[in-house]
Short mmCIF file of C-alpha atoms in Angstrom, two decimals:
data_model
loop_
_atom_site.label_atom_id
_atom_site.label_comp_id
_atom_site.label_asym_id
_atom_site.label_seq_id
_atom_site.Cartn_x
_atom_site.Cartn_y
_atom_site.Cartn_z
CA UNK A 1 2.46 30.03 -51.20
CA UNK A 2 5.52 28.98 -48.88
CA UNK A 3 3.66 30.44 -46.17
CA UNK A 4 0.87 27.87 -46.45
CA UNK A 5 3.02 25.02 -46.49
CA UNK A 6 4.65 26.12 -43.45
CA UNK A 7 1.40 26.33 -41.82
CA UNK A 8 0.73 22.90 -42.58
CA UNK A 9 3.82 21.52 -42.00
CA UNK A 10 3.60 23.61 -38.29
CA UNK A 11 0.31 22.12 -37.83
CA UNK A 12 1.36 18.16 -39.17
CA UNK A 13 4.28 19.02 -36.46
CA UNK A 14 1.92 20.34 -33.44
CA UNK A 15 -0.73 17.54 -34.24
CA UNK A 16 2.69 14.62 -33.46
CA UNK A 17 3.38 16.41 -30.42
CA UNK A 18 0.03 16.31 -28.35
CA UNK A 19 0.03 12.72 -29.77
CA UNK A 20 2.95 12.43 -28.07
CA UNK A 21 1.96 13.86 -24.78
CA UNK A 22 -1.51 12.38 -24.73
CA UNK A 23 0.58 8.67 -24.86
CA UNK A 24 2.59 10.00 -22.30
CA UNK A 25 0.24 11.09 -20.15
CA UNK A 26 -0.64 7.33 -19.05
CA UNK A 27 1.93 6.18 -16.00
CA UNK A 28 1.49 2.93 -17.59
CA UNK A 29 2.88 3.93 -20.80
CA UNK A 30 5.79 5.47 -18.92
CA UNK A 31 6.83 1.98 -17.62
CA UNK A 32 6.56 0.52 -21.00
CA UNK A 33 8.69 3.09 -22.31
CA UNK A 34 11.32 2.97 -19.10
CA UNK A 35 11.58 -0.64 -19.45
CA UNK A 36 12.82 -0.85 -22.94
CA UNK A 37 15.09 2.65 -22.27
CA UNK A 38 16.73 0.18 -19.75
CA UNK A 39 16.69 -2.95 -21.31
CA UNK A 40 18.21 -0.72 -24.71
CA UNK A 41 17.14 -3.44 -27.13
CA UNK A 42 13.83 -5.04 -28.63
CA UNK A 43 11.94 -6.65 -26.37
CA UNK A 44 8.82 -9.06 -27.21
CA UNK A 45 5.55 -7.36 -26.79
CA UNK A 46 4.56 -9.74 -24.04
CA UNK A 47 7.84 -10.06 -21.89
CA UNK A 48 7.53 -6.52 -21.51
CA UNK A 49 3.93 -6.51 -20.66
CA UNK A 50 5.03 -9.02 -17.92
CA UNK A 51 7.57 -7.02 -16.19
CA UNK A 52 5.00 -4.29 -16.45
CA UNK A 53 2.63 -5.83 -14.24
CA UNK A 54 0.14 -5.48 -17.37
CA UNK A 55 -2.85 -7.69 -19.08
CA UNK A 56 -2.44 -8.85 -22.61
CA UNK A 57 -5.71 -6.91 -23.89
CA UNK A 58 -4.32 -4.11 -21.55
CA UNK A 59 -0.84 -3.94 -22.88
CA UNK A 60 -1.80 -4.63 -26.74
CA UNK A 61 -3.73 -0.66 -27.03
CA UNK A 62 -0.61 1.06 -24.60
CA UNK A 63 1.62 -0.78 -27.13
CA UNK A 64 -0.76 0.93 -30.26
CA UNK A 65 -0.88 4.09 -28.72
CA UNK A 66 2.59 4.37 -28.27
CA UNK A 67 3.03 3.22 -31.36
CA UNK A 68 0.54 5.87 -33.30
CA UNK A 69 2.72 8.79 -31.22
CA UNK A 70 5.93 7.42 -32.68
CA UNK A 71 7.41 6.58 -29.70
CA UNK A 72 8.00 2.82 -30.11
CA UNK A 73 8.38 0.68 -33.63
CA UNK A 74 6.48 -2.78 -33.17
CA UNK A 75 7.53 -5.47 -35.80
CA UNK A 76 5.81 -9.23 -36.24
CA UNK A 77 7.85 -12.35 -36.90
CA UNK A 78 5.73 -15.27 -36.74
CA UNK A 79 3.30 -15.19 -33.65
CA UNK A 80 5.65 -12.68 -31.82
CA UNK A 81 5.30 -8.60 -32.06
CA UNK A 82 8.58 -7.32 -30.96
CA UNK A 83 8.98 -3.82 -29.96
CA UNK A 84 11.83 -1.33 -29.17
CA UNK A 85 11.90 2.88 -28.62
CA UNK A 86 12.09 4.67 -31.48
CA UNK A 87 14.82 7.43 -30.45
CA UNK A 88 14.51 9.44 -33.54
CA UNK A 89 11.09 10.83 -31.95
CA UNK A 90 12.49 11.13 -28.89
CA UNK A 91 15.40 13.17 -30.20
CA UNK A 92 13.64 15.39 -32.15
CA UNK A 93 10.60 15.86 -29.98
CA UNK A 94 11.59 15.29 -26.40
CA UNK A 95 15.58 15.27 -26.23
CA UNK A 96 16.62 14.40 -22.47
CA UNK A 97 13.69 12.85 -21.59
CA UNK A 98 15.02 9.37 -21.54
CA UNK A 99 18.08 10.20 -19.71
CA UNK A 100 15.47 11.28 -17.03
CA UNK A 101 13.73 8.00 -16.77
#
């Protein structure tokens, strides 16, 4: 019985990771993620897209897949989606990888 909730809980584990490394596959989605390592604070959605070089269409599903890979946590006040790294992830997952960016 623990067995087979290990195996789940493996698989759960394995299924977060290529999620991971499928969003950071994308050299685009690097640059989102460098530029709020170096800004280290939130950042609107759409300032971030700027210094990005990237569309607002464009930006919106790099922001959603990042998001989905728990890499970034996106909050709304008012007309304005703010977003900022979630470290946990990258502590757990990918430790050091910031500090290479």
């Amino acid at each position: 019985m623990y067995f087979s909730f290990m195996t789940i809980e493996l698989k759960l584990s394995d299924d977060h990771r290529v999620k991971i490394f499928k969003a950071l596959s994308d050299p685009t989605r690097i640059e989102i993620i460098r530029t709020l390592y170096n800004a280290n604070k939130e950042m609107a959605c759409g300032e971030v897209g700027e210094i990005c070089s990237v569309s607002k269409s464009n930006a919106s599903y790099h922001f959603r897949t990042l998001r989905e890979a728990g890499l970034i946590i996106v909050r709304k006040e008012a007309q304005t989606k703010y977003t900022k790294l979630d470290k946990v992830t990258f502590q757990n997952y990918l430790p050091g990888f910031l500090e290479t960016l």
